[in-house]
Short mmCIF file of C-alpha atoms and ligand atoms in Angstrom, two decimals:
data_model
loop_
_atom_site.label_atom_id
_atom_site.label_comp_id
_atom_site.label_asym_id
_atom_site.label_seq_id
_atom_site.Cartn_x
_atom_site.Cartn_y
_atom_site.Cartn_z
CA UNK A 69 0.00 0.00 0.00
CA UNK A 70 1.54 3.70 -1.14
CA UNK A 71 -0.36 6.46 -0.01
CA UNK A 72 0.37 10.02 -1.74
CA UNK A 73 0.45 12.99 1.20
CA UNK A 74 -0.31 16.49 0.53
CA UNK A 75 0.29 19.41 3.34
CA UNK A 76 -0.79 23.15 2.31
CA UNK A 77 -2.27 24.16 5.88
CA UNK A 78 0.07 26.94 6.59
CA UNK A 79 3.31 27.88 5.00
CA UNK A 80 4.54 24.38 4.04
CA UNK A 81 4.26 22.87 0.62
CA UNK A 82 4.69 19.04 0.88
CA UNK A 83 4.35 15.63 -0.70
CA UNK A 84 4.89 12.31 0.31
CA UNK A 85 4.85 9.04 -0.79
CA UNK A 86 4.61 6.61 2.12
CA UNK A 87 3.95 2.62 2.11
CA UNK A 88 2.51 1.02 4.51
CA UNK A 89 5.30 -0.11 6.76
CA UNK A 90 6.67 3.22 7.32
CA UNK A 91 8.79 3.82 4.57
CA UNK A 92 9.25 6.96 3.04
CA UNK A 93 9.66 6.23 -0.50
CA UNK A 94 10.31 10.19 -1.39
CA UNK A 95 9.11 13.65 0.30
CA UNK A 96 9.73 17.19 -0.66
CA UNK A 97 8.68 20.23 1.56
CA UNK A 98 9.15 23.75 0.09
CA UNK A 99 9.36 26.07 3.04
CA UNK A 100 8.29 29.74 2.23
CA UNK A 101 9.80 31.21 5.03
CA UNK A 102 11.44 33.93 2.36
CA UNK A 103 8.43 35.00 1.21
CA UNK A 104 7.17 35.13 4.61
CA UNK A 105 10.33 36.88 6.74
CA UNK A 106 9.58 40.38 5.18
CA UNK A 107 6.23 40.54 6.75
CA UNK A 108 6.92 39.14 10.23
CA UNK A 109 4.90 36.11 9.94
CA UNK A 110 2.65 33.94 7.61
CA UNK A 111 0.36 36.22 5.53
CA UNK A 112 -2.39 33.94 3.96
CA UNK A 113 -2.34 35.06 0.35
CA UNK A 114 0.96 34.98 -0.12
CA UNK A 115 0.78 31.81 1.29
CA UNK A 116 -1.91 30.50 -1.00
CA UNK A 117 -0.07 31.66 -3.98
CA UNK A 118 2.87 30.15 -3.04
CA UNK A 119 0.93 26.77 -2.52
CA UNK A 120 -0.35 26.76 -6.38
CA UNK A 121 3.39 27.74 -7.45
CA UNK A 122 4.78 24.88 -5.78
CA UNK A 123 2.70 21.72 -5.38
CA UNK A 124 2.23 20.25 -9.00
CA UNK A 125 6.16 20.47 -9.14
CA UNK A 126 6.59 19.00 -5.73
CA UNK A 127 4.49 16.21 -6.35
CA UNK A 128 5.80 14.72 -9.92
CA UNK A 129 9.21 15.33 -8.16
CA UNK A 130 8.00 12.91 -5.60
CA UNK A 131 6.16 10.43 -7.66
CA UNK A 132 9.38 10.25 -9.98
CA UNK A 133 11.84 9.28 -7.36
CA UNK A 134 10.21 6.91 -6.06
CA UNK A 135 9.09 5.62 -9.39
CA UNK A 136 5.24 5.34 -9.07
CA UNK A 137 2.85 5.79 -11.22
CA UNK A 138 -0.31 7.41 -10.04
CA UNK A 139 -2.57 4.43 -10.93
CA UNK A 140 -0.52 2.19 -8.10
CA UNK A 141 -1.81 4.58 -5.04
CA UNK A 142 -3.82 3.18 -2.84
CA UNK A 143 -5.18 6.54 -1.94
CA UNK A 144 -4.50 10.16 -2.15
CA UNK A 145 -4.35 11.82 1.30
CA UNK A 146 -4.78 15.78 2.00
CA UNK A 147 -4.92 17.83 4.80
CA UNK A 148 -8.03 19.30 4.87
CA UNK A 149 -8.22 21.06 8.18
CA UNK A 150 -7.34 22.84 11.03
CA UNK A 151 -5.28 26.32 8.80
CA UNK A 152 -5.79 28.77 6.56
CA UNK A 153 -8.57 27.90 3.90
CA UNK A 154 -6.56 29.14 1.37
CA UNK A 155 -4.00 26.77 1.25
CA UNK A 156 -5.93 23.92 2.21
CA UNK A 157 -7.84 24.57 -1.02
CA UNK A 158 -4.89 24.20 -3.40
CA UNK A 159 -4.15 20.98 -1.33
CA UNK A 160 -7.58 19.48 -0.89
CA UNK A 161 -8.49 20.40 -4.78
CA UNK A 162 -5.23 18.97 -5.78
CA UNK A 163 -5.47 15.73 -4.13
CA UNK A 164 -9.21 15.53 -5.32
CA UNK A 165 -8.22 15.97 -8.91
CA UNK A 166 -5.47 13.13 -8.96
CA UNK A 167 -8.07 10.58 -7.22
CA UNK A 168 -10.90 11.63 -9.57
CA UNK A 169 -8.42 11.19 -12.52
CA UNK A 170 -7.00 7.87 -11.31
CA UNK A 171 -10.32 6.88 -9.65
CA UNK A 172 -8.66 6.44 -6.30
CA UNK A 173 -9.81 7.05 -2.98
CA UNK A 174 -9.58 10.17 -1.35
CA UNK A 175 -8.81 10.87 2.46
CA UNK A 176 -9.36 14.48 3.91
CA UNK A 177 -6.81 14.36 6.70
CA UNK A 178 -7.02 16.53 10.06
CA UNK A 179 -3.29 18.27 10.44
CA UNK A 180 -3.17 17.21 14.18
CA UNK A 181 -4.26 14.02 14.17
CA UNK A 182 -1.57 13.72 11.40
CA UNK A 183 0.98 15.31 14.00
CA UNK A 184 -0.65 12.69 16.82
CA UNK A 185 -0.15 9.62 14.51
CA UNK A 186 3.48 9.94 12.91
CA UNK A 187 5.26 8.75 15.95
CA UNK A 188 3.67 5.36 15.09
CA UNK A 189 5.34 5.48 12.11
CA UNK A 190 9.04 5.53 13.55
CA UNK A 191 8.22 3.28 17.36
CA UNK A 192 5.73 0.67 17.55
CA UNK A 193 3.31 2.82 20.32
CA UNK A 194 0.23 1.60 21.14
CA UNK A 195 -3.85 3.02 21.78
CA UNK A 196 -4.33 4.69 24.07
CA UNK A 197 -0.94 7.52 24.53
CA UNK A 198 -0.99 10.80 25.35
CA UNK A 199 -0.01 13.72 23.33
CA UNK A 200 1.31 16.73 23.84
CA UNK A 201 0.60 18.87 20.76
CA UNK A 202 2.58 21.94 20.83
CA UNK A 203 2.92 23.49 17.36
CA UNK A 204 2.73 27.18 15.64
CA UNK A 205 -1.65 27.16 16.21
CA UNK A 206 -2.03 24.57 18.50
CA UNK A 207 -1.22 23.46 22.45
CA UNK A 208 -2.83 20.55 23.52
CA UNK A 209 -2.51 17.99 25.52
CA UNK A 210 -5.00 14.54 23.98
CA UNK A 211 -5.66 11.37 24.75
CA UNK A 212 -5.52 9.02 21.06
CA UNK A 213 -7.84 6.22 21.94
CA UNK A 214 -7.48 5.38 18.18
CA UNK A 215 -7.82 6.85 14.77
CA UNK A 216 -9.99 9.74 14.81
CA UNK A 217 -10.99 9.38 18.31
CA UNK A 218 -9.42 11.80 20.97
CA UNK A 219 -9.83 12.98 24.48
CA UNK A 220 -9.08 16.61 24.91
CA UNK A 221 -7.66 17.06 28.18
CA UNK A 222 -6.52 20.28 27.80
CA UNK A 223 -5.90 23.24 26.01
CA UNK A 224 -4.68 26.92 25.53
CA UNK A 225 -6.57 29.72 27.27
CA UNK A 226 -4.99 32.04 24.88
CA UNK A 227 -1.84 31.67 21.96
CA UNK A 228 -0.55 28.98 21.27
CA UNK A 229 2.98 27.91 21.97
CA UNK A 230 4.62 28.43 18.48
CA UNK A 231 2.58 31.71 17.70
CA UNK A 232 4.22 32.92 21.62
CA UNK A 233 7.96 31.69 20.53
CA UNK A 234 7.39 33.82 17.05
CA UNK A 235 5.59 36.94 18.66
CA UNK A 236 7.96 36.91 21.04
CA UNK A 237 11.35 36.35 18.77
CA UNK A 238 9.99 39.01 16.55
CA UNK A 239 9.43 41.59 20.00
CA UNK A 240 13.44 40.79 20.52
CA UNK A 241 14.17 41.44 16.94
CA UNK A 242 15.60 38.05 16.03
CA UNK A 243 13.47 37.35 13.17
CA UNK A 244 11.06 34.68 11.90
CA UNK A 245 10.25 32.03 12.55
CA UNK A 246 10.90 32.43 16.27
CA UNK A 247 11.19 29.21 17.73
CA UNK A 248 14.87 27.73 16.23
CA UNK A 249 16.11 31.81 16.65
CA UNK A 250 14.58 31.74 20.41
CA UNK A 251 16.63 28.18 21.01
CA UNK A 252 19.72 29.22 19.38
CA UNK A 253 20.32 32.85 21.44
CA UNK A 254 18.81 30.58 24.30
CA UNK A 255 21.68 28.41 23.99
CA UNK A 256 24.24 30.85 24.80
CA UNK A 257 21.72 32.90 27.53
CA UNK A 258 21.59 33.29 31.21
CA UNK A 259 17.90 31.33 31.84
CA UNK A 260 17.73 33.30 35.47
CA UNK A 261 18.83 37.05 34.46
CA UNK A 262 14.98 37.97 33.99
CA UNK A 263 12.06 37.08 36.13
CA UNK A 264 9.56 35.69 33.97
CA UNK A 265 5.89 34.23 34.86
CA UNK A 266 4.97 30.82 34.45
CA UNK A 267 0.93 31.01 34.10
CA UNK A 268 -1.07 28.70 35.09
CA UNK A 269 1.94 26.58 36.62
CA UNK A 270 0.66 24.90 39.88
CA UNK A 271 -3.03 24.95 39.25
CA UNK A 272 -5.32 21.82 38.61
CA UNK A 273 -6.08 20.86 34.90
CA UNK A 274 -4.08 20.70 32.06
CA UNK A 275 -5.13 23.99 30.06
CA UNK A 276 -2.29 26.59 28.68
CA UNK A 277 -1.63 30.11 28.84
CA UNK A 278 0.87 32.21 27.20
CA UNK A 279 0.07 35.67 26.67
CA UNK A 280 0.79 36.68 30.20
CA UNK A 281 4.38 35.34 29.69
CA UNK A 282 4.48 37.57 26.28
CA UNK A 283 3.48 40.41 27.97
CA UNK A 284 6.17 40.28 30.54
CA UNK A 285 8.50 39.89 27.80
CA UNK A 286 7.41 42.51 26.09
CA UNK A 287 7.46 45.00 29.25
CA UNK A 288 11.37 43.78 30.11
CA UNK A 289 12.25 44.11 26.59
CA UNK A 290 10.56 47.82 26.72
CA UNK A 291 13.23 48.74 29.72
CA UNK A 292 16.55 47.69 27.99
CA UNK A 293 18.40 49.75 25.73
CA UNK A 294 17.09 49.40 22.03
CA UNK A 295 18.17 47.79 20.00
CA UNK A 296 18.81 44.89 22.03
CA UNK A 297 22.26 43.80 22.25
CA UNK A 298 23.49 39.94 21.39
CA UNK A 299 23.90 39.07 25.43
CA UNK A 300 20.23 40.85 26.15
CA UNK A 301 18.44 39.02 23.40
CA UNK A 302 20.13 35.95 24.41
CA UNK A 303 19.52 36.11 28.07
CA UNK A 304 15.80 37.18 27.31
CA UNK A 305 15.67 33.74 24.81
CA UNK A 306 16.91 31.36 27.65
CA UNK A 307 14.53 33.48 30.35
CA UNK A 308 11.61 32.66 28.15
CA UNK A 309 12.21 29.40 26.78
CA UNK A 310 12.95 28.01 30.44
CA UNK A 311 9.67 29.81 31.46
CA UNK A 312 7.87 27.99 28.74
CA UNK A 313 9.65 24.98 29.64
CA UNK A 314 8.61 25.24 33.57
CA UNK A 315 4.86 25.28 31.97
CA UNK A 316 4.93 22.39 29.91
CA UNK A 317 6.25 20.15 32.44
CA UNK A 318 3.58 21.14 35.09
CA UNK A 319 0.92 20.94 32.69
CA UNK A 320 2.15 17.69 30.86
CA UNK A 321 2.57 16.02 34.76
CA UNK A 322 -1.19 16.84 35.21
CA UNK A 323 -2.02 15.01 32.12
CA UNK A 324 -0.02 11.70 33.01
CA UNK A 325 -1.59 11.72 35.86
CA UNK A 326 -5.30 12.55 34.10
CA UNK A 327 -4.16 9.72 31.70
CA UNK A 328 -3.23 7.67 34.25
CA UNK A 329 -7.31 7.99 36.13
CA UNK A 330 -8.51 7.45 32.38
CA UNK A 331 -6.95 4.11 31.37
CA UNK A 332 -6.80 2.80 34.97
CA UNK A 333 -2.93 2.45 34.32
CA UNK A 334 0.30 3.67 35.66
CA UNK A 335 2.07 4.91 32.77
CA UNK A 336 2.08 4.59 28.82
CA UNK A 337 3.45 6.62 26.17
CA UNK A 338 4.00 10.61 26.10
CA UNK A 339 4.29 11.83 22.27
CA UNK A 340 5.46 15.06 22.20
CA UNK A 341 4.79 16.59 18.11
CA UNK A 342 4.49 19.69 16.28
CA UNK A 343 7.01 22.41 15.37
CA UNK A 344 7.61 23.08 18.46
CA UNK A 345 8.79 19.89 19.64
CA UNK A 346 11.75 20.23 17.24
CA UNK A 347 13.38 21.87 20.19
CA UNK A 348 15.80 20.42 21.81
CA UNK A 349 15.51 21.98 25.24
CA UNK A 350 12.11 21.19 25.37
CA UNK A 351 12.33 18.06 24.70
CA UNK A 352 15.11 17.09 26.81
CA UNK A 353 13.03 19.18 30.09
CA UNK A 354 10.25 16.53 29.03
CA UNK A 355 12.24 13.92 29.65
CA UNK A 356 12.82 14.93 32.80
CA UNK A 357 9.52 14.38 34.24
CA UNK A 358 9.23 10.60 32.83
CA UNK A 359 11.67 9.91 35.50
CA UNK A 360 10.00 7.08 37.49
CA UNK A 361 6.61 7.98 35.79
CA UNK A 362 6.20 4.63 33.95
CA UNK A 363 5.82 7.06 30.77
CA UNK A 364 8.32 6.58 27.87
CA UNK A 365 9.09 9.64 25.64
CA UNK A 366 8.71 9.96 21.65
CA UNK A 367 9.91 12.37 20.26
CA UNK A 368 9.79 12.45 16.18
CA UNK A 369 12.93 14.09 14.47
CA UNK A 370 12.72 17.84 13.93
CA UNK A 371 11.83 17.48 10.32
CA UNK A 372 9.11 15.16 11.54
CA UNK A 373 7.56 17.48 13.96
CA UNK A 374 7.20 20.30 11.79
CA UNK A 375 4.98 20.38 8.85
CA UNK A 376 5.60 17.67 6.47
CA UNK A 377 3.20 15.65 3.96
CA UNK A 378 4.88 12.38 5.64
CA UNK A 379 2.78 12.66 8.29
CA UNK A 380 -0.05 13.15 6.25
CA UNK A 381 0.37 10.12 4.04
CA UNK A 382 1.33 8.05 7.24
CA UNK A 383 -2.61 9.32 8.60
CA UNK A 384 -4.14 8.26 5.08
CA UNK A 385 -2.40 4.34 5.67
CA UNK A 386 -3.66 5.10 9.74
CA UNK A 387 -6.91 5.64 7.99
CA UNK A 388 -7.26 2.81 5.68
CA UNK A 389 -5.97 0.34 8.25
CA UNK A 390 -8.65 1.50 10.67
CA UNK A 391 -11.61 0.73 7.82
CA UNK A 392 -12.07 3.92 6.54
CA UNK A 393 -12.13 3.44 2.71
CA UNK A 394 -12.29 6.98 1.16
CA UNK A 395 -14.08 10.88 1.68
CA UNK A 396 -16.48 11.72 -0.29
CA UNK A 397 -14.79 14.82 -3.11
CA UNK A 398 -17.13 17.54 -2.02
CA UNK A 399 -15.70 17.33 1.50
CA UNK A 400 -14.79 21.10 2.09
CA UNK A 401 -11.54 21.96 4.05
CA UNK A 402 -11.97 23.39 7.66
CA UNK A 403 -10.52 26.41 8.39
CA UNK A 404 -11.43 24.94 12.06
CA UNK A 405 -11.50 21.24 12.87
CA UNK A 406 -10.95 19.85 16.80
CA UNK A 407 -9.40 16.45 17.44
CA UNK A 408 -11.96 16.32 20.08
CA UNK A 409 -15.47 17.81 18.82
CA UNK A 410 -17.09 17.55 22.37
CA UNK A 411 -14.14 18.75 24.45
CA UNK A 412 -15.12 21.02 26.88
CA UNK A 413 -14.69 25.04 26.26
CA UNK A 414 -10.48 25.77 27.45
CA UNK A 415 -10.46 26.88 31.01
CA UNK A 416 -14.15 25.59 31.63
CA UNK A 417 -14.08 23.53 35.05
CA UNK A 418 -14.46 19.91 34.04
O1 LIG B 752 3.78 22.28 13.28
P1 LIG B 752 4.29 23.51 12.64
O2 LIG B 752 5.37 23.38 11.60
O3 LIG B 752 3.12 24.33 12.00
C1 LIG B 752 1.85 24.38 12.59
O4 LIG B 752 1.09 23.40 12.44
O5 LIG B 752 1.60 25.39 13.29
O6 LIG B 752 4.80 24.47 13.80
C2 LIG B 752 5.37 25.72 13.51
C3 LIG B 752 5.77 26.38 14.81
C4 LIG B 752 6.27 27.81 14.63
O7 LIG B 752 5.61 28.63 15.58
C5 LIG B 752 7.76 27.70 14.94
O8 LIG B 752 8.30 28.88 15.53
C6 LIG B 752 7.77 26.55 15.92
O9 LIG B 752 6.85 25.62 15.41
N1 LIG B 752 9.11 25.92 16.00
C7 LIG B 752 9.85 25.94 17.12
C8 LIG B 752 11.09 25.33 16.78
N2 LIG B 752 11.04 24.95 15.46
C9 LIG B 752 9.80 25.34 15.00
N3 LIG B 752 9.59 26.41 18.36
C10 LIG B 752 10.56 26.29 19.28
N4 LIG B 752 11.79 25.75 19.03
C11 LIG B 752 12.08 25.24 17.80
N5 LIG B 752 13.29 24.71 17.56
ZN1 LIG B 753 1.67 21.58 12.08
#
C-alpha cells in the first residue's frame, strides 16, 4: 500500500509518498519562510499563492523518485483542516483531482491528528498515549484512543505555543520564525537574568496560557536599551524558553496523571509533536519528568515534527488500516477542525 500525502495548511508545501510499513519512499517540503520573513509572519495570500506555485512540481518530483505511477496509489491523502482555507484549497483540490483522474480514494486528513499519529510510524506505540501537541496554532494535551478518536484534556486559554515563541522572537528582533532563533540565542543565555511568569503553573487541569508570559517579555524588553544587544536578546531567549519549559512540564505532569485515572494504568506513552517539539531543550526538560513515571518519551525528528506531507500520508495508511475506505470529493476543508469535537470550552471547570 503507497499512499500520496499532501500538506498546504500553513506555509509548508509538501508531498509524500509513504507505504505502509513506514517507509518513506520520497518527500519534498518547500518552506516559504522567504516570502514570509519580510512581513513578520505567515500572511495567507501569499501563502496561498505560493501553494499553487509549488505543489504540482513537488508532487511529480516525488512520484518520480520513487518511481510510481499514479494508478498504483492506494489513496490520495490531503490535509483538509485545522489552517488557513486558502492553502488547504490548493491541497484538498489537488489531491481531489489526482483521485478523480485515477479513480482512487480520497482521504481528507485533520493536520493534528496527522501530527498525533506519525510517531507510530518511527516506534511501535500503542492506543491509548498521550499527546502533547505543541505546534505554531495549536497546544494541547489529547488522549488518542485510536484513529480519529481523541480525548481533549486540555488546552490553551490564549496563543498557542509556536505563535508565543514567534511573537515573542519578533518583540526581541531576532526574526522569523521564532522558535529555532529563540533556542539558538537561548543556547548561549543566562535562563535566570529575567524574572519571567509561568501562568497557570501549579493549578489543577491541564489547560495553557501564554500571553501573560508575552506580555512580561514585552514590558522587560521595553526597559533595555534598544536595540537589544546579542547578550540581552540571548539572556531574554533562555529566560523565556525556560519559562515555557517550567509550563509544559507542570501541565504535561497533570495530564499523566489525568491519563493515568482514564486508562486505569500507571504509565504509557508521552508523544510530544508539532514544530515546536523540534526543540531540543524542550524536549530534553520533558524527559525529565518521565523519570519514574512509567511514561516513555517519543519524540519524532525535527523534520518530523514540523509540517511535512509524511505525516499526512502516514494518517491516510492510519486511515485505511482503521476501515475507513475513502471521503467523499465535495468534503470542504476546515478552516477549524478539533481532534476532540465535544471537548469542553479551554479553562471551563471539568
Ligand atoms: O507544526 P508547525 O510546523 O506548523 C503548525 O502546524 O503550526 O509548527 C510551527 C511552529 C512555529 O511557531 C515555529 O516557531 C515553531 O513551530 N518551531 C519551534 C522550533 N522549530 C519550530 N519552536 C521552538 N523551538 C524550535 N526549535
Ligand atoms: Zn503543524
Amino acid at each position: 500500500m503507497v499512499v500520496l500525502g499532501i500538506e498546504t495548511s500553513c506555509d509548508e508545501t509538501a508531498a509524500a509518498l509513504v507505504d505502509e510499513h513506514g517507509i518513506v519512499l520520497a518527500e519534498r517540503v518547500f518552506s516559504q519562510i522567504a516570502e514570509h520573513e519580510p512581513f513578520g509572519g505567515v500572511v495567507p495570500e501569499i501563502a496561498a499563492r505560493s501553494h499553487v506555485s509549488h505543489l504540482d512540481r513537488l508532487i511529480a518530483e516525488t512520484m518520480t523518485e520513487a518511481g510510481t505511477d499514479f494508478g498504483e496509489l492506494d489513496c490520495v491523502a490531503a490535509t483538509a483542516g485545522p489552517g488557513l482555507v486558502g492553502g488547504l484549497l490548493v491541497g484538498v483540490m489537488t489531491a481531489k483531482a489526482i483521485a478523480a483522474v485515477h479513480a482512487l480514494p480520497f482521504l481528507a486528513i485533520n493536520h493534528l491528528e496527522a501530527h498525533a499519529l506519525l510517531p507510530r510510524m518511527l516506534e511501535p506505540i500503542a492506543f491509548p498515549y498521550l499527546v502533547l501537541l505543541i505546534s505554531g496554532g495549536h497546544c494541547q494535551l489529547v488522549i488518542a484512543n485510536g484513529v480519529d478518536d481523541y480525548a481533549r484534556l486540555g488546552t490553551t486559554i490564549d496563543d498557542a505555543v509556536g505563535e508565543t515563541f514567534d511573537k515573542t522572537a519578533r518583540l526581541m528582533g531576532l526574526g522569523y520564525p521564532g522558535g529555532p532563533a529563540i533556542e539558538r540565542a537561548a543556547a548561549q543565555g543566562n535562563p535566570d537574568r529575567f524574572a519571567l511568569p509561568r501562568p497557570l503553573i501549579g493549578r489543577g487541569g491541564a489547560d495553557f496560557s501564554f500571553s501573560g508570559l508575552k506580555t512580561a517579555v514585552r514590558h522587560a524588553v521595553a526597559e533595555l536599551p534598544q536595540p537589544l544587544t546579542e547578550q540581552d536578546a540571548r539572556d531574554m531567549a533562555a529566560s523565556f524558553q525556560t519559562a515555557v519549559g517550567d509550563v509544559l512540564c507542570d501541565r504535561t505532569i497533570n495530564a499523566m496523571a489525568m491519563f493515568s485515572n482514564y486508562t486505569g494504568t500507571g504509565g504509557g506513552n508521552l508523544v510530544v509533536s508539532g514544530g515546536v517539539a523540534a526543540n531540543r531543550y524542550l524536549s530534553e526538560r520533558l524527559a525529565t519528568i518521565l523519570a519514574d513515571s512509567g511514561f516513555r518519551l517519543n519524540v519524532p525528528p525535527p523534520a518530523l515534527c514540523t509540517d511535512n506531507a509524511v505525516m499526512v500520508a502516514w494518517a491516510g495508511i492510519e486511515r485505511r488500516h482503521s476501515g475507513r475506505r475513502a471521503d467523499a470529493l465535495d468534503t470542504p476543508p476546515r478552516a477549524r477542525w478539533p481532534l476532540d469535537p465535544v471537548a469542553a470550552r479551554p479553562g471551563a471547570k471539568a
